[in-house]
Amino acid sequence: MLTYAIKRIALAVLILFVVMLAMYGMVFLVPGDPASVALGPRATPALKAMLSERMGLDQPVAVQIWRFFANAAQGDLGIDVWSKRPVLDQIFEAFPQTLLLGTVALSWALTLGITLGVLAVVYRGTMIDRALGLVSVSFISVPSFVVAIYLLLIFAVWLQWLPAIGAGKAGDIPSQIKALILPAIAVGIGWVGYLARMVRASMLEIMAANHIRTARAFGLPERKVVTRYALRLAIVPTISVIAVGLGSILSSAVFVETVFSRPGIGTLITGAVFKRNYPVVMGTVLVTTAFYLLVITCADLLIAKLDPRVRDALAR
């Protein structure tokens, strides 16, 4: 198990390194001089040279990459070109908002998705099963930003039940909860379908296992067989999906936070991209990728601990 954990951590570090190299490559593939684009066509050559020096773009690419990773290893992600604030401070201010949005979205999606999956198994082959399958596929097919726009139009503009923009007033928990409802629904609705279909498929496989037939032969109630014996094992494959979902929700938050004008990682990185503020872009990508890999690695280790088959495979 320890060897497996070390391999997973080493793989995560390697992926993080490759992602940052790819990010640097994309930066230099974008047409135009970053300093000229950021300052506009009327900027003087001296001002462009000063901004390039401040962003570190006057150095060779290999030197830039080495400096970035060396500073990142010490917890220094650079300085914002425009505000002169440390990039890490801005990320620490924005990330909790995005993490809260992702956690709430995944929590309600997990609750509803598992419920729909269990109901589809209990009523398999009936009209209820087919209706739940149609609903699940519909949820998967609709992009989060489309859901966000329609929720904004219906509940914020037409009905005026919920706020259209912002994250609520500071210190006012009810207003913050109201401002979180529509973005959380938009971000999580697609994962309801994924979780429902996976739980259904996993439970159908488990319901045909020998220990389930044995439990029924002993006369246990069907409800107990489904919830205590089948569902507990069916949840194990969904752990990886939940981990991937949390990482994907962070990317969905970029669009949703823009639509609802919520402060967060999405708003931060969008503004940085438009301003060609590369220290903020690179720092944000590094932190979000590291968080995503951390969640995936923890999920793999948890599955290895919970599933005896995985432990046996690791022991060989």
Short mmCIF file of C-alpha atoms in Angstrom, two decimals:
data_model
loop_
_atom_site.label_atom_id
_atom_site.label_comp_id
_atom_site.label_asym_id
_atom_site.label_seq_id
_atom_site.Cartn_x
_atom_site.Cartn_y
_atom_site.Cartn_z
CA MET A 1 0.00 0.00 0.00
CA LEU A 2 2.86 2.39 0.82
CA THR A 3 4.53 1.64 -2.52
CA TYR A 4 1.25 2.32 -4.33
CA ALA A 5 0.85 5.65 -2.48
CA ILE A 6 4.38 6.71 -3.43
CA LYS A 7 3.76 5.82 -7.07
CA ARG A 8 0.51 7.77 -7.13
CA ILE A 9 2.12 10.85 -5.58
CA ALA A 10 5.07 10.66 -8.00
CA LEU A 11 2.65 10.39 -10.93
CA ALA A 12 0.71 13.42 -9.67
CA VAL A 13 3.91 15.48 -9.46
CA LEU A 14 4.89 14.43 -12.97
CA ILE A 15 1.47 15.36 -14.36
CA LEU A 16 1.65 18.73 -12.62
CA PHE A 17 5.06 19.39 -14.18
CA VAL A 18 3.81 18.45 -17.67
CA VAL A 19 0.73 20.66 -17.28
CA MET A 20 2.83 23.67 -16.37
CA LEU A 21 5.19 23.04 -19.31
CA ALA A 22 2.17 22.86 -21.63
CA MET A 23 0.83 26.06 -20.10
CA TYR A 24 4.11 27.83 -20.81
CA GLY A 25 4.02 26.55 -24.36
CA MET A 26 0.51 27.92 -24.84
CA VAL A 27 1.59 31.29 -23.49
CA PHE A 28 4.28 31.62 -26.16
CA LEU A 29 2.05 30.25 -28.92
CA VAL A 30 -0.51 33.04 -28.44
CA PRO A 31 -0.06 35.57 -31.27
CA GLY A 32 1.29 38.99 -30.39
CA ASP A 33 3.64 40.40 -27.82
CA PRO A 34 2.05 40.11 -24.36
CA ALA A 35 3.31 43.52 -23.28
CA SER A 36 1.95 45.19 -26.46
CA VAL A 37 -1.43 43.49 -26.08
CA ALA A 38 -1.67 44.40 -22.40
CA LEU A 39 -0.66 48.07 -22.84
CA GLY A 40 -2.34 48.76 -26.16
CA PRO A 41 -1.04 49.99 -29.52
CA ARG A 42 -0.08 53.48 -28.26
CA ALA A 43 2.40 52.26 -25.65
CA THR A 44 5.99 53.38 -26.08
CA PRO A 45 8.80 50.86 -26.62
CA ALA A 46 10.29 51.82 -23.26
CA LEU A 47 7.00 51.08 -21.48
CA LYS A 48 6.67 47.75 -23.29
CA ALA A 49 10.21 46.80 -22.33
CA MET A 50 9.53 47.73 -18.70
CA LEU A 51 6.39 45.57 -18.57
CA SER A 52 8.17 42.65 -20.26
CA GLU A 53 10.93 42.89 -17.68
CA ARG A 54 8.40 43.02 -14.84
CA MET A 55 6.64 39.91 -16.17
CA GLY A 56 9.98 38.13 -16.70
CA LEU A 57 9.35 37.75 -20.42
CA ASP A 58 12.74 39.26 -21.32
CA GLN A 59 14.50 36.10 -20.15
CA PRO A 60 14.97 32.88 -22.17
CA VAL A 61 12.14 30.40 -21.92
CA ALA A 62 14.23 27.84 -20.04
CA VAL A 63 15.18 30.46 -17.46
CA GLN A 64 11.56 31.52 -17.04
CA ILE A 65 10.43 27.95 -16.48
CA TRP A 66 13.22 27.26 -13.99
CA ARG A 67 12.48 30.45 -12.04
CA PHE A 68 8.78 29.70 -11.93
CA PHE A 69 9.19 26.17 -10.55
CA ALA A 70 11.98 27.20 -8.17
CA ASN A 71 9.85 30.03 -6.74
CA ALA A 72 6.71 27.86 -6.66
CA ALA A 73 8.56 25.23 -4.63
CA GLN A 74 9.16 27.97 -2.04
CA GLY A 75 5.53 29.10 -2.06
CA ASP A 76 6.14 32.15 -4.26
CA LEU A 77 3.89 32.33 -7.33
CA GLY A 78 4.95 35.81 -8.34
CA ILE A 79 3.48 39.29 -8.18
CA ASP A 80 0.40 40.57 -9.96
CA VAL A 81 1.57 42.81 -12.81
CA TRP A 82 -1.17 45.40 -12.27
CA SER A 83 -2.05 45.38 -8.57
CA LYS A 84 1.49 44.55 -7.34
CA ARG A 85 -0.05 42.06 -4.89
CA PRO A 86 1.29 38.52 -4.39
CA VAL A 87 -0.51 36.08 -6.65
CA LEU A 88 -0.81 33.53 -3.85
CA ASP A 89 -2.73 36.02 -1.68
CA GLN A 90 -5.27 36.60 -4.46
CA ILE A 91 -5.69 32.87 -5.00
CA PHE A 92 -6.23 32.26 -1.29
CA GLU A 93 -8.93 34.95 -1.31
CA ALA A 94 -10.72 33.56 -4.39
CA PHE A 95 -10.30 29.82 -3.94
CA PRO A 96 -12.58 29.38 -0.87
CA GLN A 97 -15.49 30.88 -2.82
CA THR A 98 -14.99 28.45 -5.71
CA LEU A 99 -14.43 25.53 -3.34
CA LEU A 100 -17.65 26.37 -1.49
CA LEU A 101 -19.57 26.52 -4.77
CA GLY A 102 -18.10 23.20 -5.93
CA THR A 103 -18.73 21.47 -2.60
CA VAL A 104 -22.37 22.56 -2.42
CA ALA A 105 -22.96 21.69 -6.08
CA LEU A 106 -21.40 18.24 -5.73
CA SER A 107 -23.19 17.56 -2.43
CA TRP A 108 -26.68 18.09 -3.79
CA ALA A 109 -25.78 16.33 -7.06
CA LEU A 110 -24.43 13.36 -5.10
CA THR A 111 -27.54 13.12 -2.94
CA LEU A 112 -29.98 13.33 -5.84
CA GLY A 113 -27.87 11.21 -8.21
CA ILE A 114 -27.52 8.30 -5.77
CA THR A 115 -31.24 8.47 -4.98
CA LEU A 116 -32.19 8.36 -8.67
CA GLY A 117 -29.76 5.51 -9.30
CA VAL A 118 -31.17 3.41 -6.45
CA LEU A 119 -34.75 4.08 -7.56
CA ALA A 120 -33.86 3.04 -11.11
CA VAL A 121 -32.53 -0.28 -9.78
CA VAL A 122 -35.51 -0.90 -7.48
CA TYR A 123 -37.94 -0.22 -10.36
CA ARG A 124 -35.72 -1.58 -13.16
CA GLY A 125 -37.49 -2.43 -16.37
CA THR A 126 -40.52 -0.25 -15.54
CA MET A 127 -41.66 3.13 -16.79
CA ILE A 128 -40.05 4.73 -13.74
CA ASP A 129 -36.68 3.29 -14.72
CA ARG A 130 -37.01 4.56 -18.29
CA ALA A 131 -38.17 7.99 -17.12
CA LEU A 132 -35.24 8.28 -14.71
CA GLY A 133 -32.87 7.25 -17.50
CA LEU A 134 -34.30 9.97 -19.76
CA VAL A 135 -33.92 12.56 -17.00
CA SER A 136 -30.34 11.48 -16.29
CA VAL A 137 -29.29 11.69 -19.94
CA SER A 138 -30.99 15.10 -20.23
CA PHE A 139 -29.03 16.41 -17.26
CA ILE A 140 -25.76 15.14 -18.74
CA SER A 141 -26.43 16.71 -22.15
CA VAL A 142 -27.04 20.29 -21.00
CA PRO A 143 -23.89 22.44 -20.53
CA SER A 144 -23.56 24.20 -17.19
CA PHE A 145 -23.32 27.69 -18.68
CA VAL A 146 -26.58 27.17 -20.59
CA VAL A 147 -28.31 26.10 -17.37
CA ALA A 148 -26.80 29.13 -15.64
CA ILE A 149 -28.19 31.55 -18.22
CA TYR A 150 -31.71 30.08 -18.11
CA LEU A 151 -31.73 29.97 -14.31
CA LEU A 152 -30.65 33.59 -14.29
CA LEU A 153 -33.41 34.60 -16.68
CA ILE A 154 -36.19 32.64 -14.95
CA PHE A 155 -35.50 32.93 -11.23
CA ALA A 156 -33.56 36.20 -11.07
CA VAL A 157 -34.99 38.31 -13.91
CA TRP A 158 -38.56 37.11 -14.44
CA LEU A 159 -39.60 35.80 -11.03
CA GLN A 160 -37.06 37.84 -9.02
CA TRP A 161 -36.88 35.19 -6.33
CA LEU A 162 -33.10 35.01 -6.13
CA PRO A 163 -30.25 37.48 -6.71
CA ALA A 164 -28.78 37.70 -10.19
CA ILE A 165 -25.17 38.55 -9.39
CA GLY A 166 -22.71 38.56 -6.54
CA ALA A 167 -22.04 36.29 -3.58
CA GLY A 168 -24.27 38.01 -1.03
CA LYS A 169 -23.46 40.58 1.61
CA ALA A 170 -20.42 40.00 3.81
CA GLY A 171 -21.50 38.59 7.17
CA ASP A 172 -25.11 38.09 6.00
CA ILE A 173 -25.43 34.30 5.80
CA PRO A 174 -29.03 34.20 4.45
CA SER A 175 -28.10 36.47 1.54
CA GLN A 176 -24.99 34.39 0.83
CA ILE A 177 -27.07 31.21 0.78
CA LYS A 178 -29.58 32.78 -1.62
CA ALA A 179 -26.76 33.92 -3.89
CA LEU A 180 -25.32 30.40 -3.88
CA ILE A 181 -28.47 28.52 -4.92
CA LEU A 182 -28.56 29.26 -8.66
CA PRO A 183 -24.80 28.81 -9.31
CA ALA A 184 -24.75 25.55 -7.33
CA ILE A 185 -27.67 24.18 -9.35
CA ALA A 186 -26.04 25.19 -12.64
CA VAL A 187 -22.69 23.63 -11.73
CA GLY A 188 -24.04 20.39 -10.24
CA ILE A 189 -26.94 19.49 -12.50
CA GLY A 190 -24.84 17.64 -15.08
CA TRP A 191 -23.31 15.41 -12.40
CA VAL A 192 -26.71 14.24 -11.22
CA GLY A 193 -27.05 12.28 -14.46
CA TYR A 194 -23.51 10.87 -14.33
CA LEU A 195 -23.87 9.69 -10.75
CA ALA A 196 -27.35 8.25 -11.32
CA ARG A 197 -26.22 6.20 -14.32
CA MET A 198 -23.07 4.95 -12.59
CA VAL A 199 -24.88 3.97 -9.38
CA ARG A 200 -27.52 2.15 -11.41
CA ALA A 201 -24.95 0.22 -13.47
CA SER A 202 -22.86 -0.64 -10.43
CA MET A 203 -25.83 -1.76 -8.36
CA LEU A 204 -27.22 -3.95 -11.15
CA GLU A 205 -23.90 -5.77 -11.25
CA ILE A 206 -23.78 -6.16 -7.48
CA MET A 207 -27.41 -7.26 -7.18
CA ALA A 208 -26.51 -10.36 -9.20
CA ALA A 209 -23.63 -11.29 -6.89
CA ASN A 210 -23.66 -14.38 -4.69
CA HIS A 211 -23.73 -12.56 -1.37
CA ILE A 212 -26.89 -10.68 -2.43
CA ARG A 213 -28.61 -13.94 -3.35
CA THR A 214 -27.52 -15.37 -0.01
CA ALA A 215 -28.93 -12.39 1.86
CA ARG A 216 -32.26 -12.82 0.08
CA ALA A 217 -32.22 -16.56 0.77
CA PHE A 218 -31.98 -15.77 4.49
CA GLY A 219 -35.18 -13.75 4.17
CA LEU A 220 -33.76 -10.27 4.67
CA PRO A 221 -36.09 -7.45 3.60
CA GLU A 222 -35.41 -6.12 0.11
CA ARG A 223 -34.90 -2.60 1.47
CA LYS A 224 -32.15 -3.84 3.77
CA VAL A 225 -30.53 -5.84 0.98
CA VAL A 226 -30.46 -2.81 -1.31
CA THR A 227 -29.26 -0.19 1.18
CA ARG A 228 -26.96 -2.15 3.48
CA TYR A 229 -25.39 -4.73 1.16
CA ALA A 230 -25.72 -3.50 -2.43
CA LEU A 231 -25.45 0.27 -2.08
CA ARG A 232 -22.38 0.17 0.14
CA LEU A 233 -20.42 -1.69 -2.53
CA ALA A 234 -21.95 0.31 -5.38
CA ILE A 235 -20.67 3.54 -3.87
CA VAL A 236 -17.01 2.46 -4.15
CA PRO A 237 -16.72 2.98 -7.96
CA THR A 238 -18.38 6.38 -7.61
CA ILE A 239 -15.58 7.67 -5.39
CA SER A 240 -13.38 8.18 -8.44
CA VAL A 241 -16.27 9.87 -10.23
CA ILE A 242 -16.81 12.17 -7.24
CA ALA A 243 -13.14 13.12 -7.27
CA VAL A 244 -13.19 13.78 -11.01
CA GLY A 245 -16.46 15.66 -10.53
CA LEU A 246 -14.96 18.02 -7.97
CA GLY A 247 -12.10 18.80 -10.32
CA SER A 248 -14.42 19.28 -13.29
CA ILE A 249 -16.72 21.46 -11.22
CA LEU A 250 -13.81 23.82 -10.70
CA SER A 251 -13.56 24.23 -14.47
CA SER A 252 -17.33 24.65 -14.80
CA ALA A 253 -17.16 27.37 -12.18
CA VAL A 254 -15.17 29.52 -14.62
CA PHE A 255 -18.30 29.96 -16.78
CA VAL A 256 -20.83 30.00 -13.97
CA GLU A 257 -18.94 32.54 -11.88
CA THR A 258 -18.69 34.74 -14.96
CA VAL A 259 -22.43 34.51 -15.63
CA PHE A 260 -23.37 35.28 -12.01
CA SER A 261 -20.45 37.68 -11.38
CA ARG A 262 -19.33 35.68 -8.34
CA PRO A 263 -15.86 36.23 -6.89
CA GLY A 264 -13.75 33.12 -7.24
CA ILE A 265 -11.06 31.34 -9.20
CA GLY A 266 -13.11 31.54 -12.40
CA THR A 267 -13.48 35.30 -12.21
CA LEU A 268 -9.84 35.70 -11.22
CA ILE A 269 -8.40 33.67 -14.10
CA THR A 270 -10.82 35.15 -16.66
CA GLY A 271 -9.77 38.69 -15.78
CA ALA A 272 -6.11 37.67 -15.83
CA VAL A 273 -6.42 36.12 -19.29
CA PHE A 274 -8.08 39.24 -20.73
CA LYS A 275 -5.35 41.46 -19.24
CA ARG A 276 -2.56 39.06 -20.24
CA ASN A 277 -1.59 38.96 -16.57
CA TYR A 278 0.55 35.84 -16.90
CA PRO A 279 1.75 35.53 -13.27
CA VAL A 280 -1.87 35.26 -12.12
CA VAL A 281 -2.77 32.84 -14.94
CA MET A 282 0.20 30.57 -14.23
CA GLY A 283 -0.30 30.65 -10.47
CA THR A 284 -4.01 29.93 -10.73
CA VAL A 285 -3.48 27.01 -13.12
CA LEU A 286 -0.79 25.59 -10.85
CA VAL A 287 -2.94 25.74 -7.70
CA THR A 288 -6.12 24.38 -9.30
CA THR A 289 -4.23 21.57 -11.05
CA ALA A 290 -2.45 20.65 -7.82
CA PHE A 291 -5.77 20.60 -5.97
CA TYR A 292 -7.36 18.42 -8.66
CA LEU A 293 -4.47 15.94 -8.57
CA LEU A 294 -4.59 15.88 -4.77
CA VAL A 295 -8.28 14.95 -4.82
CA ILE A 296 -7.75 12.25 -7.46
CA THR A 297 -4.81 10.76 -5.57
CA CYS A 298 -6.73 10.70 -2.28
CA ALA A 299 -9.67 9.04 -4.05
CA ASP A 300 -7.40 6.32 -5.49
CA LEU A 301 -5.88 5.64 -2.08
CA LEU A 302 -9.34 5.53 -0.48
CA ILE A 303 -10.57 3.03 -3.08
CA ALA A 304 -7.48 0.88 -2.46
CA LYS A 305 -8.30 0.91 1.25
CA LEU A 306 -12.03 0.19 0.88
CA ASP A 307 -12.01 -2.38 -1.92
CA PRO A 308 -10.38 -5.72 -0.98
CA ARG A 309 -9.90 -6.57 -4.66
CA VAL A 310 -7.69 -3.52 -5.15
CA ARG A 311 -5.71 -4.33 -2.01
CA ASP A 312 -5.16 -7.88 -3.24
CA ALA A 313 -3.99 -6.60 -6.62
CA LEU A 314 -1.53 -4.23 -4.93
CA ALA A 315 -0.22 -7.02 -2.73
CA ARG A 316 0.73 -9.20 -5.70
#
